[in-house]
Short mmCIF file of C-alpha atoms in Angstrom, two decimals:
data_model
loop_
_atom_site.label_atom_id
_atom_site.label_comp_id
_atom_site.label_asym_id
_atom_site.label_seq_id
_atom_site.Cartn_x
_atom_site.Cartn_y
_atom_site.Cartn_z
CA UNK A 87 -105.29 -54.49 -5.83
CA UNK A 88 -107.58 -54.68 -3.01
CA UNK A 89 -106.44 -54.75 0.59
CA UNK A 90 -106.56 -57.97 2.53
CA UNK A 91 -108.35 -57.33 5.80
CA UNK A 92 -107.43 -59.27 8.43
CA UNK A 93 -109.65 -60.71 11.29
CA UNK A 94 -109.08 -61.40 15.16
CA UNK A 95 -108.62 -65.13 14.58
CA UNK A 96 -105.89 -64.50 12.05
CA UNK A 97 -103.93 -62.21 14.76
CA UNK A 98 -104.93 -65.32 17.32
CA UNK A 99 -103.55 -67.83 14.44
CA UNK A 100 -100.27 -65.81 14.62
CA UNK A 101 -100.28 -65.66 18.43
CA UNK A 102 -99.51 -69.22 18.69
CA UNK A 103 -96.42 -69.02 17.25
CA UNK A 104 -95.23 -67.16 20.63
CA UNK A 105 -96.76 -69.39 22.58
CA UNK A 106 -95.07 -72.36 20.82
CA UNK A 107 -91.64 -70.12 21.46
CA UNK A 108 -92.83 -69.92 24.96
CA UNK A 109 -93.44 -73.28 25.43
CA UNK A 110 -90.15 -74.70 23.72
CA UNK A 111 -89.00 -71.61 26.26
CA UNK A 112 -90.31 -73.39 29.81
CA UNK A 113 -89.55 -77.33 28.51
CA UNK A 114 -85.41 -75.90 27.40
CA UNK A 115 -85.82 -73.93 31.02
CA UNK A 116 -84.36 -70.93 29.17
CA UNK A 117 -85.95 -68.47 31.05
CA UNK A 118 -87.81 -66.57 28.31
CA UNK A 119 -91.36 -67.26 28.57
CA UNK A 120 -92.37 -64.89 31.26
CA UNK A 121 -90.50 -61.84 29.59
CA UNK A 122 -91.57 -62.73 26.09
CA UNK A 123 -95.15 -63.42 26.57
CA UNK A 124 -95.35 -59.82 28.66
CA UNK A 125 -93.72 -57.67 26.13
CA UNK A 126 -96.14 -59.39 24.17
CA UNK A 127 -99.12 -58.27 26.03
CA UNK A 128 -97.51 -54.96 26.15
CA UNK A 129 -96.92 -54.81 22.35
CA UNK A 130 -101.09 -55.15 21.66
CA UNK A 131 -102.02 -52.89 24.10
CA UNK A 132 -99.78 -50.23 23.04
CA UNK A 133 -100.53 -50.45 19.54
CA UNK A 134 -104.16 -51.17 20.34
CA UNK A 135 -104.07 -47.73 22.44
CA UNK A 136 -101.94 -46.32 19.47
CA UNK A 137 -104.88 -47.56 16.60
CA UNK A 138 -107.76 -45.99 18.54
CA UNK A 139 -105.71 -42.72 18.90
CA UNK A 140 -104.77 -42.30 15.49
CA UNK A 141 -108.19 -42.90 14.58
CA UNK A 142 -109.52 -40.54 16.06
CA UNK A 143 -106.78 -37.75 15.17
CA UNK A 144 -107.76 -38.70 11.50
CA UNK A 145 -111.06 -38.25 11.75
CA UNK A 146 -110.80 -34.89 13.37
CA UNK A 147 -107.66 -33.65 11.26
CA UNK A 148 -106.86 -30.97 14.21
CA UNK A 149 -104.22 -29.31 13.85
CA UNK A 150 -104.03 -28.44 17.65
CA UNK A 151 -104.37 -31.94 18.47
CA UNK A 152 -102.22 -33.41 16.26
CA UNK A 153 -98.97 -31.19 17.48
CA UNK A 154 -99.86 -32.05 20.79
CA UNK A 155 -99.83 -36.01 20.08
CA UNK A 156 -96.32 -35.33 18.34
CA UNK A 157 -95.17 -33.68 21.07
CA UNK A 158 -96.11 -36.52 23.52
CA UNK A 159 -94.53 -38.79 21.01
CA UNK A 160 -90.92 -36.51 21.26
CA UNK A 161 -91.37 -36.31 25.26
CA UNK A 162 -91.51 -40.32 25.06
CA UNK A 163 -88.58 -40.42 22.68
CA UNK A 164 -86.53 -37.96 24.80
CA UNK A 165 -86.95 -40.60 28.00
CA UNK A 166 -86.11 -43.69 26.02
CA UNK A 167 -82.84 -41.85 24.73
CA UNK A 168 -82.22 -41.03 28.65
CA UNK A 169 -82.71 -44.23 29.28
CA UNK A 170 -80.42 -45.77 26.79
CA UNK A 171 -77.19 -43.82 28.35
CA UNK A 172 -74.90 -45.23 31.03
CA UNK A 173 -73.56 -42.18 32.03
CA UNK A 174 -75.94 -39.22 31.75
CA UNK A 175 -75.59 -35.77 32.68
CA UNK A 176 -76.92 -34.78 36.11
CA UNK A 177 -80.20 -32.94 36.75
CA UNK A 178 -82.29 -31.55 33.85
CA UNK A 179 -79.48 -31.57 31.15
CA UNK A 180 -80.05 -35.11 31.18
CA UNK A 181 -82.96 -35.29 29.96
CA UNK A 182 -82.96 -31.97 28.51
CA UNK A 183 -80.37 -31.78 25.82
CA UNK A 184 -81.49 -35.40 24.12
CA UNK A 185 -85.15 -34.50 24.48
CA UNK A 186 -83.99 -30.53 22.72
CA UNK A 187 -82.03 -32.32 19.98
CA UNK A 188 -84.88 -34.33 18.57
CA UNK A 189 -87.62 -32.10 19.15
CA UNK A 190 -85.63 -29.69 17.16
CA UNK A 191 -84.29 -31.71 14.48
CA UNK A 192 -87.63 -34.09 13.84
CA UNK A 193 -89.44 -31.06 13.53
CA UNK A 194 -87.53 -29.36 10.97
CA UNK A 195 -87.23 -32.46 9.24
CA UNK A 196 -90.82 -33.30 9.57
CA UNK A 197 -92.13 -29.99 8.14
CA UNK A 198 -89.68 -29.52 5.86
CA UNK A 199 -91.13 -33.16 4.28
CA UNK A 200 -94.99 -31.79 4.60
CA UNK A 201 -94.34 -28.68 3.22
CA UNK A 202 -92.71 -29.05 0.10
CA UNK A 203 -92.62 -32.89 -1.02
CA UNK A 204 -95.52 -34.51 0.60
CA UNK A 205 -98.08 -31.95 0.82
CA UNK A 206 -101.05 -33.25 1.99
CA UNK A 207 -104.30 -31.37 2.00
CA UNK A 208 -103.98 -29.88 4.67
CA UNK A 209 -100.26 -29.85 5.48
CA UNK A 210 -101.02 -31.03 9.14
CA UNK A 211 -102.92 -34.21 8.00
CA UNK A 212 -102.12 -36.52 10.55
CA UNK A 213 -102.66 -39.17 8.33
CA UNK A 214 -99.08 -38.18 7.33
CA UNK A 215 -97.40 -35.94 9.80
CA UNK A 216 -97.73 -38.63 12.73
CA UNK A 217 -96.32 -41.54 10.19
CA UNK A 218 -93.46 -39.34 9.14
CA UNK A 219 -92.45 -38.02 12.88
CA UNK A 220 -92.72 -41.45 13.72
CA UNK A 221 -89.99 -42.79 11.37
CA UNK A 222 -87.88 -39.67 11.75
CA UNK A 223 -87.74 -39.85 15.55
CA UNK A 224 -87.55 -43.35 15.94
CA UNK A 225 -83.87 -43.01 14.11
CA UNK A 226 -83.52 -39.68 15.78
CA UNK A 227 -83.86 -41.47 18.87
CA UNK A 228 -80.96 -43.87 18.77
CA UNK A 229 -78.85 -41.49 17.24
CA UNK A 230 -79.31 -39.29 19.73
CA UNK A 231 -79.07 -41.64 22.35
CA UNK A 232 -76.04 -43.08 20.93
CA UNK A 233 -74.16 -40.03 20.23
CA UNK A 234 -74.48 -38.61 24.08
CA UNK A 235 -73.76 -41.96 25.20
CA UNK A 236 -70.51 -42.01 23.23
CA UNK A 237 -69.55 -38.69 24.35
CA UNK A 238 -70.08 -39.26 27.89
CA UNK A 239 -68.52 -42.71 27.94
CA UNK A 240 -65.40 -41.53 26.12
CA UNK A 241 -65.29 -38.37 28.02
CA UNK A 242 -64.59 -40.14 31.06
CA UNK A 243 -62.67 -42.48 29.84
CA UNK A 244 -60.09 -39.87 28.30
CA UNK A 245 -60.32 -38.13 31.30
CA UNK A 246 -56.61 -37.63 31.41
CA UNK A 247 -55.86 -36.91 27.69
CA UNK A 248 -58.19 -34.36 27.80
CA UNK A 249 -57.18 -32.32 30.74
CA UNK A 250 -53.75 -32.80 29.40
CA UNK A 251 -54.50 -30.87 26.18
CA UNK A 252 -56.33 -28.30 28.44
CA UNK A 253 -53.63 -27.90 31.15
CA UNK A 254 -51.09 -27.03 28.31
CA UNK A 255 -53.51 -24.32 27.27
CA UNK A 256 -55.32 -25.57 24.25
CA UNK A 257 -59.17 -24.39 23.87
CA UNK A 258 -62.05 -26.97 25.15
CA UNK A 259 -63.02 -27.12 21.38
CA UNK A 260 -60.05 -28.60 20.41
CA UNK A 261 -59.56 -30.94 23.58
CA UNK A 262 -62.86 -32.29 23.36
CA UNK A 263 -62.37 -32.51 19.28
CA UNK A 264 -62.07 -36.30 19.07
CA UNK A 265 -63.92 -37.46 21.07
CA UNK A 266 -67.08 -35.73 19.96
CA UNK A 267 -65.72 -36.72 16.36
CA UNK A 268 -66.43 -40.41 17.72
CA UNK A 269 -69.40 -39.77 19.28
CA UNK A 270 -71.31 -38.55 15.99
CA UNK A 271 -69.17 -41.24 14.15
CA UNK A 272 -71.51 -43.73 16.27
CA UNK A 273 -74.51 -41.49 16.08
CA UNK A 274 -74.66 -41.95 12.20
CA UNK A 275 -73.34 -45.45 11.59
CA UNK A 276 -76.73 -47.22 11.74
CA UNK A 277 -78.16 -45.00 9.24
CA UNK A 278 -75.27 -45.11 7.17
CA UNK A 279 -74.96 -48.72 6.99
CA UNK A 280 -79.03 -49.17 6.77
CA UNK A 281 -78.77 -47.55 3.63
CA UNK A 282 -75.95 -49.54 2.07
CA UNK A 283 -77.89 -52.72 2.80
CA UNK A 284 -81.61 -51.29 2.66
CA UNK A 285 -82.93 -53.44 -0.81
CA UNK A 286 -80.00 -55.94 -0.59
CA UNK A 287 -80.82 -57.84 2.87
CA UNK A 288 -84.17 -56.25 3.74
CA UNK A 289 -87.34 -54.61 1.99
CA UNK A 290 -87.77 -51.87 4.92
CA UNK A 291 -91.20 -51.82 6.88
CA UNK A 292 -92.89 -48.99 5.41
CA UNK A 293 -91.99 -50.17 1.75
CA UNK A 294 -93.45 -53.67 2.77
CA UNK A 295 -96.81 -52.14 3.84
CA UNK A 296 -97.10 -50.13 0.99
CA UNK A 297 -96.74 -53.31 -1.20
CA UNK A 298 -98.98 -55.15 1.16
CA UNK A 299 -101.55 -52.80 1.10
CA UNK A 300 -101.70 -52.65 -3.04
CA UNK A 301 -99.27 -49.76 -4.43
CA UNK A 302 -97.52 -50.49 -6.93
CA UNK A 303 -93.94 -51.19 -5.91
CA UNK A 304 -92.31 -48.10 -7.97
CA UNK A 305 -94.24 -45.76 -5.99
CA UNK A 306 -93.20 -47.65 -2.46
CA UNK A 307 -89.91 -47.41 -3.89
CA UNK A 308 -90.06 -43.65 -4.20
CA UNK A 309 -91.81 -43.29 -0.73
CA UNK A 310 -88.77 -45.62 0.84
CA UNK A 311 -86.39 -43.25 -0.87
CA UNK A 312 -87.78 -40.34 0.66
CA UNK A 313 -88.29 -41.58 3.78
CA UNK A 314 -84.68 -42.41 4.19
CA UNK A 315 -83.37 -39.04 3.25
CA UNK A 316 -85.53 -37.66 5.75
CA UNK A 317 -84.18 -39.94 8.32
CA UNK A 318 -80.48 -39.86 7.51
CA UNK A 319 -81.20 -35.84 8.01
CA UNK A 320 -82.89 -35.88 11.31
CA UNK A 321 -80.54 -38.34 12.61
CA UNK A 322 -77.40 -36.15 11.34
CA UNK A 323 -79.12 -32.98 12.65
CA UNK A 324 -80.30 -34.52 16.26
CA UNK A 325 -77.04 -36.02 17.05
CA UNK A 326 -75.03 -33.14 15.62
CA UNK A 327 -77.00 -30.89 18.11
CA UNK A 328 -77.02 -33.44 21.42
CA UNK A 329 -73.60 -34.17 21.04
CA UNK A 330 -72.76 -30.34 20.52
CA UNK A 331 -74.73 -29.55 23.44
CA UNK A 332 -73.52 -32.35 25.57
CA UNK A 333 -70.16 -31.20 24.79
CA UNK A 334 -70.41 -27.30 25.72
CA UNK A 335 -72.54 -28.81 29.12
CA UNK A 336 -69.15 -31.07 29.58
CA UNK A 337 -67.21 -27.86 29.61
CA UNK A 338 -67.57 -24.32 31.26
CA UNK A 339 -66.39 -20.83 30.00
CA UNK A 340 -63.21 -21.27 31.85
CA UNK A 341 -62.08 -24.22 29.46
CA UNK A 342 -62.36 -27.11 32.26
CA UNK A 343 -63.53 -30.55 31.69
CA UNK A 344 -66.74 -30.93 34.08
CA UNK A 345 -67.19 -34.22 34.48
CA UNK A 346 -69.20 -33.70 38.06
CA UNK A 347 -71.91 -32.87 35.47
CA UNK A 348 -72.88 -36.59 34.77
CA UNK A 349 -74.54 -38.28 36.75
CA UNK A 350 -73.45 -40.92 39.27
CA UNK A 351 -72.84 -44.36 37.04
CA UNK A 352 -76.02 -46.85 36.92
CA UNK A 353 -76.03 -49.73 38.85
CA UNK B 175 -52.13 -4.17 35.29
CA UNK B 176 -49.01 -5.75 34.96
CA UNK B 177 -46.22 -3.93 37.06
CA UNK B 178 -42.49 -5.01 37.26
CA UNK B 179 -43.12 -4.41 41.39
CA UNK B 180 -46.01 -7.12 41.54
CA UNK B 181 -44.83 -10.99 42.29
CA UNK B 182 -44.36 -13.40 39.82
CA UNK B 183 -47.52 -15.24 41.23
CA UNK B 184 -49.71 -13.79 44.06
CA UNK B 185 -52.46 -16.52 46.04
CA UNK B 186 -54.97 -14.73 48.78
CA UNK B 187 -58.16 -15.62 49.79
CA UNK B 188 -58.07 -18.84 47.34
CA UNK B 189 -61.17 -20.96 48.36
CA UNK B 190 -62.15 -24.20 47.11
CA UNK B 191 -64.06 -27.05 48.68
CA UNK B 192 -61.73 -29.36 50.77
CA UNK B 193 -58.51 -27.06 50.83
CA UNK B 194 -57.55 -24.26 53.26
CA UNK B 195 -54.54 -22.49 52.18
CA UNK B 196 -52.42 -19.27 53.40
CA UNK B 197 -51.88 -15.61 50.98
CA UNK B 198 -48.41 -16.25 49.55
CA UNK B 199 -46.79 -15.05 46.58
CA UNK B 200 -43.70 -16.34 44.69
CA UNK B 201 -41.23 -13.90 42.87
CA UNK B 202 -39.55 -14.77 39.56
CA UNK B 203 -36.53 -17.52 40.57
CA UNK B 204 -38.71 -18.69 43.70
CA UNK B 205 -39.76 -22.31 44.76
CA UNK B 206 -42.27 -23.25 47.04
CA UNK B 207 -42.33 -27.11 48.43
CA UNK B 208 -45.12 -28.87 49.49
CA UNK B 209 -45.51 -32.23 51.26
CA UNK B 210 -48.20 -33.79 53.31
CA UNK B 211 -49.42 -37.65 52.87
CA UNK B 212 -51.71 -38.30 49.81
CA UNK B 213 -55.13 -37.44 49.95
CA UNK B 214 -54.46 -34.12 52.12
CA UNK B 215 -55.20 -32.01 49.26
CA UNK B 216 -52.07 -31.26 47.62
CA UNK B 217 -53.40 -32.07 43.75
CA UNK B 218 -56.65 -30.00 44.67
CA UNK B 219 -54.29 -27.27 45.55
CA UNK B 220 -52.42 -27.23 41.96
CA UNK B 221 -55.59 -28.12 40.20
CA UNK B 222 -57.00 -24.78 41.62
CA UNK B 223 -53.69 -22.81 40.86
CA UNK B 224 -54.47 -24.35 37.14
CA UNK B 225 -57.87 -23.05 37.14
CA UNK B 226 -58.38 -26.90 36.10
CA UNK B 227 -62.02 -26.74 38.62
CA UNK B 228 -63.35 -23.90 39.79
CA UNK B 229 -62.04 -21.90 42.87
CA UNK B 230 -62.38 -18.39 44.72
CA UNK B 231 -59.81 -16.36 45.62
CA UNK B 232 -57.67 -13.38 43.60
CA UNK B 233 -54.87 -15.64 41.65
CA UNK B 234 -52.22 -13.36 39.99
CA UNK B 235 -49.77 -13.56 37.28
CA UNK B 236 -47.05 -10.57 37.52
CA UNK B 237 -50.06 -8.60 38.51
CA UNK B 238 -52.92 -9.49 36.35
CA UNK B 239 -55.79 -11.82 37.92
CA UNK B 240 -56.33 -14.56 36.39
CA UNK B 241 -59.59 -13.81 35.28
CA UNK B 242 -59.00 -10.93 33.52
CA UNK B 243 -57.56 -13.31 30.54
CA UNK B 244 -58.71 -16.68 29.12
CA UNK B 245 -58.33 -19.80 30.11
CA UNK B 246 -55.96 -21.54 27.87
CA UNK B 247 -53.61 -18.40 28.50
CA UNK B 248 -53.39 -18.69 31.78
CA UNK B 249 -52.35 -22.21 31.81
CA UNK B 250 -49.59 -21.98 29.00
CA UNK B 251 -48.20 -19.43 31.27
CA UNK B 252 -49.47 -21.32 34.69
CA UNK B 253 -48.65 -25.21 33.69
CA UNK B 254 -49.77 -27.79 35.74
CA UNK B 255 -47.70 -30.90 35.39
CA UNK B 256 -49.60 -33.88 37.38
CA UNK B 257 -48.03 -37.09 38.76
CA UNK B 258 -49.89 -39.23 36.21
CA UNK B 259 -49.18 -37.52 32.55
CA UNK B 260 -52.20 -37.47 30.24
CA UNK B 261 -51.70 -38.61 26.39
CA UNK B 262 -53.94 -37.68 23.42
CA UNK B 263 -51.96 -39.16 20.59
CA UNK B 264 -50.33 -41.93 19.23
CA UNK B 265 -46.83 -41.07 18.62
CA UNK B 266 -44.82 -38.81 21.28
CA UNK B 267 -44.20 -35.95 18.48
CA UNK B 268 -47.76 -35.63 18.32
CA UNK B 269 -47.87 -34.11 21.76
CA UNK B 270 -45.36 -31.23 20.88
CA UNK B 271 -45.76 -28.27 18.56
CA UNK B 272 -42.36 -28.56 17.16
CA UNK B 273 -40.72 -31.82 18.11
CA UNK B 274 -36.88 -31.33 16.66
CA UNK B 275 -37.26 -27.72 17.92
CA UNK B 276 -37.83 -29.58 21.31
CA UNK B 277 -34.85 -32.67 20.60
CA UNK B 278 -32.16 -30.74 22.26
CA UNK B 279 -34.38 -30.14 25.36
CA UNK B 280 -35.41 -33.85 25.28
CA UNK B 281 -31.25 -35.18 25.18
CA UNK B 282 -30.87 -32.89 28.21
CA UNK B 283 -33.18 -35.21 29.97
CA UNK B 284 -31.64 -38.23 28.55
CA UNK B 285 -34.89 -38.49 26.16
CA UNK B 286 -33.10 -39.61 22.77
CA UNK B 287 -34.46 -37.55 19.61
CA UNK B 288 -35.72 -40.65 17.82
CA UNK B 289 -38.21 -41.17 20.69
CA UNK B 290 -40.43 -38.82 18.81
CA UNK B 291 -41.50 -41.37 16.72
CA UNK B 292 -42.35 -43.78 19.52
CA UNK B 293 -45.42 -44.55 20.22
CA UNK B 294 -46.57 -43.65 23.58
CA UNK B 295 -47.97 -46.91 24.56
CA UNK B 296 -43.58 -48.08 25.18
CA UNK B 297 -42.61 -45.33 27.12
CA UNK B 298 -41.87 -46.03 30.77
CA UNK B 299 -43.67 -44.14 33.59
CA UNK B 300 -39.82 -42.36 34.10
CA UNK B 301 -40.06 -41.44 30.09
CA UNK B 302 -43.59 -40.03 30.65
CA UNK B 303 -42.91 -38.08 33.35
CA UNK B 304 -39.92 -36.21 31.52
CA UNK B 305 -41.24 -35.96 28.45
CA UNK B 306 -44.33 -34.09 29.92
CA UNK B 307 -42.72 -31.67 32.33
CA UNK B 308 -40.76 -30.89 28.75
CA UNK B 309 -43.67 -30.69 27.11
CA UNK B 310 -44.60 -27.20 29.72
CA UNK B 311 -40.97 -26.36 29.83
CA UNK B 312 -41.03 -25.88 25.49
CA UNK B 313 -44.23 -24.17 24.99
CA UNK B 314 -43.07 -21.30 27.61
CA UNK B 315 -44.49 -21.93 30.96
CA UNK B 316 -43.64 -18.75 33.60
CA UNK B 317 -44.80 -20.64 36.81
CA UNK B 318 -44.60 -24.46 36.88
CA UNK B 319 -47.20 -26.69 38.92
CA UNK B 320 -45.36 -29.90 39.52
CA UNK B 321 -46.39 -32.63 41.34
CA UNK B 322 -43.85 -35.40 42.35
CA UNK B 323 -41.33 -34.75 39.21
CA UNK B 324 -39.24 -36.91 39.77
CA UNK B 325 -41.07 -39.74 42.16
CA UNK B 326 -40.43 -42.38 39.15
CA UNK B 327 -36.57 -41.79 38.41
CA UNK B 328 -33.66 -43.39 38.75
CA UNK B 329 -31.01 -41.13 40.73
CA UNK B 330 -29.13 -40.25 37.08
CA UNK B 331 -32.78 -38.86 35.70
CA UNK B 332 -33.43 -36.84 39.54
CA UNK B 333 -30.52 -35.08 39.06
CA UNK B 334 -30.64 -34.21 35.22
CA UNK B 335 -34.21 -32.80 36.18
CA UNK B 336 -33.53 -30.66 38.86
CA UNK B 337 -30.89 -29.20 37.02
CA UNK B 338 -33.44 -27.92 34.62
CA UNK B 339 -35.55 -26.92 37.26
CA UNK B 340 -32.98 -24.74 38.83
CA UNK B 341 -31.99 -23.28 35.02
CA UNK B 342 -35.84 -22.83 34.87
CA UNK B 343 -35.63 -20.82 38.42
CA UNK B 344 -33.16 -18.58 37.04
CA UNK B 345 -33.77 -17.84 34.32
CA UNK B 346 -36.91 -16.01 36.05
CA UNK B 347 -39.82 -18.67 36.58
CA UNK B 348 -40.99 -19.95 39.37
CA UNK B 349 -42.72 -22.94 40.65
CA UNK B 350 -44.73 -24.90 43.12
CA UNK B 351 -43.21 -28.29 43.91
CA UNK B 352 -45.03 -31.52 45.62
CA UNK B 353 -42.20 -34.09 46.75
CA UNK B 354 -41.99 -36.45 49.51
CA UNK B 355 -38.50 -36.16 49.57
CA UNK B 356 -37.80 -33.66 51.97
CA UNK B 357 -33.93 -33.60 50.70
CA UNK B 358 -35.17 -32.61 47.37
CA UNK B 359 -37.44 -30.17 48.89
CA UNK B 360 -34.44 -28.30 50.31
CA UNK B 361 -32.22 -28.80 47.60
CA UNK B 362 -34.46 -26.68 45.08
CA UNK B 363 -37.12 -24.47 47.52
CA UNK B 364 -36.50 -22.60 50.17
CA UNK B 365 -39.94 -22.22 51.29
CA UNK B 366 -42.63 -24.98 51.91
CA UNK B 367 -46.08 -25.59 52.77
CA UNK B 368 -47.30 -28.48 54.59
CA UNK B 369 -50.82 -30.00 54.13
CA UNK B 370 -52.67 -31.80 56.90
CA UNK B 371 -56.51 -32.95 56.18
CA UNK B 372 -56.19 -30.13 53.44
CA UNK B 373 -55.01 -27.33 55.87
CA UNK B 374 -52.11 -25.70 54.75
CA UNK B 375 -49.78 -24.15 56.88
CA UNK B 376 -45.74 -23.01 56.53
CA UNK B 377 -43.29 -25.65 57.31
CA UNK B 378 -40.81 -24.69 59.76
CA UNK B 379 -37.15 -25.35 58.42
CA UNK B 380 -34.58 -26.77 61.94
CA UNK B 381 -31.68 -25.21 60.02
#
């Protein structure tokens, strides 16, 4: 099955949907127009940016080149998971232990895939390492950012459980025990639940464009599979290590709840 | 470098941001009091005593510093007690190793045995505040940081506490003691401190 091109007028056919939205938006007086129609804009110059990139990494298969995209795409990730806490830790750490996390979990997840189930010719391809990151750490991502959010939030807000369990004499690893339990409890749930429902509500993005773009639906299936694993294990890893991290950075040697290393509260 | 010559717990040089406090030591069956209006730096002073944020200063337990052992056992030995307990749990026999080992203690301080299977949420601020000086008192505390004991009890409860205090005293602990009640302050300490803008200095006794 061939693969349906699509022209600029279909993409302008489509546009007017949004501008009906915004429309509807400015008669109701909700509000929306001005924000909608910009992320918009945004959305086709980023991916427009993202097409002419990717181009040209495929047509140079660089290895050099291609690590060095990834690792733009991780140092991207790491701000948007900084960005999603409300109480982050102070100075470097705050960027520093999310951004750590997923480099080193969507890496190991990401070769791990290239290496021994994918393997493309060459194993850097960036026809398929850039794809694959780009799955793994978007999930890493809100794992991530979820699990240090948790922590933090629930950290202060147990402040005096906490120090209670710590004043008696118990270890910081045991103090801090539950509430890092919660924090990778809400790291995982998305993934967890996205793959109870993925094939009952949804057929997921990557399995759609597969289909769309003329393999044969087993095959999708197979790459969907995969793909899942591999995110399920990044996310698990990434949040396992940020919330770890965020936990020992929450602490000191002398077993003492630190919470003057967050951050002063946004807003 | 424990020696049966050194005091029970020896302070000098202790520096942390926003207190200034005198060398002092306490020997086993000692109180000190302390008073001073809130915000003077009172908790700060206990917190540091704790180890609970970080301070300077040599802090000494019969002899050895405090550094020269870890954390958690200094403070089973050095127990802070704050105004405002801190709960982890639901039920109150969660919070103790050994709850009907720690019954009798409880009836003592007019905490009934069956409130172990209370849920924390019920207890009043009076119930709290018992139930966690017991909780230091049970698991072997040496020198007890308490601050305001007693501030939420009835005149019954006061008394019942500071009874246990003073058994605590002699049986050879000692402890540091924030009240505002300068009666109590007598009654169980015969030295005090008083803090001003978080300067420290002896309190001079009229009688």
């Amino acid at each position: 099955m061939p693969l349906i091109a699509l022209d600029y007028l279909d993409l302008a056919l489509a546009a007017t949907l949004l501008l009906v939205n915004a429309g509807l938006s400015i008669w109701l007086q909700l509000g929306l127009a001005r924000d909608t129609l910009i992320a918009a804009a945004r959305m086709v110059v980023q991916l427009g940016l993202m097409g002419l990139v990717l181009k040209v990494l495929f047509t140079l298969v660089s290895p050099w080149l291609t690590a060095l995209f990834a690792l733009l795409m991780v140092l991207f990730a790491g701000r948007e998971a900084m960005a999603r806490q409300e109480r982050r830790l102070s100075g470097w750490w705050g960027y520093g232990v999310g951004t750590a996390a997923m480099l080193a979990a969507a890496a190991v997840v990401t070769l791990f895939a290239l290496t021994t189930q994918v393997q493309p010719e060459p194993w850097y391809d960036p026809r398929y390492a850039i794809p694959l990151l780009g799955m793994i750490l978007g999930n890493t991502m809100t794992g991530v950012a979820l699990g240090l959010h948790t922590l933090t939030t629930t950290a202060s807000r147990e402040k005096g459980g906490i120090e209670a369990q710590l004043m008696l004499g118990r270890p910081r690893g045991q103090a801090l025990r539950p509430v890092a339990a919660a924090a990778l409890h809400t790291a995982l749930m998305p993934i967890v639940n996205s793959m109870a429902a993925t094939g009952l509500v949804a057929i997921p993005g990557m399995m759609t464009g597969q289909i769309l773009s003329g393999v044969d639906p087993v095959e999708a299936v197979k790459y969907q599979t995969l793909i899942m694993f591999l995110i399920a294990g990044g996310t698990g890893f990434g949040a396992l290590t940020a919330v770890l991290a965020g936990a020992a950075r929450l602490t000191d040697a002398r077993h003492r709840l630190r919470l003057d290393r967050l951050a002063a509260k946004k807003g | 470098m424990t020696s049966d010559a050194a005091p029970l717990l020896s302070v000098s040089g202790l520096e942390r941001a926003g207190i200034e406090v005198p060398d002092f030591a306490l020997a086993a069956g000692e109180a000190l009091a302390i008073s001073g209006p809130s915000g003077s730096g009172k908790s700060l002073f206990l917190r540091a005593l704790a180890d609970l944020d970080p301070s300077d200063g040599a802090v000494a337990l019969a002899g050895a510093d405090r550094n020269s052992m870890p954390a958690p056992r200094w403070r089973r030995q050095v127990t802070y007690v704050p105004a405002e307990s801190g709960w982890w749990a639901e039920r109150v026999c969660d919070h103790f190793e050994d709850w009907d080992a720690a019954a009798p203690a409880a009836a003592r301080l007019g905490i009934p045995a069956e409130a172990g299977d209370w849920s924390v949420s019920r207890l009043s601020t009076g119930e709290r505040q018992r139930l966690a000086l017991l909780r230091a008192l049970v698991q072997g505390a040496r020198v007890l940081l308490l601050d305001e004991p007693t501030s939420g009890l009835d005149v019954e409860a006061t008394w019942a506490v500071e009874a246990r205090l003073r058994e605590f005293l002699s049986d050879g602990g000692a402890m540091i003691l924030v009240t505002h009640d300068p009666a109590q302050a007598r009654r169980l300490a015969k030295r005090a401190l008083r803090f001003e803008r978080g300067v420290a200095r002896p309190e001079r006794r009229g009688q």
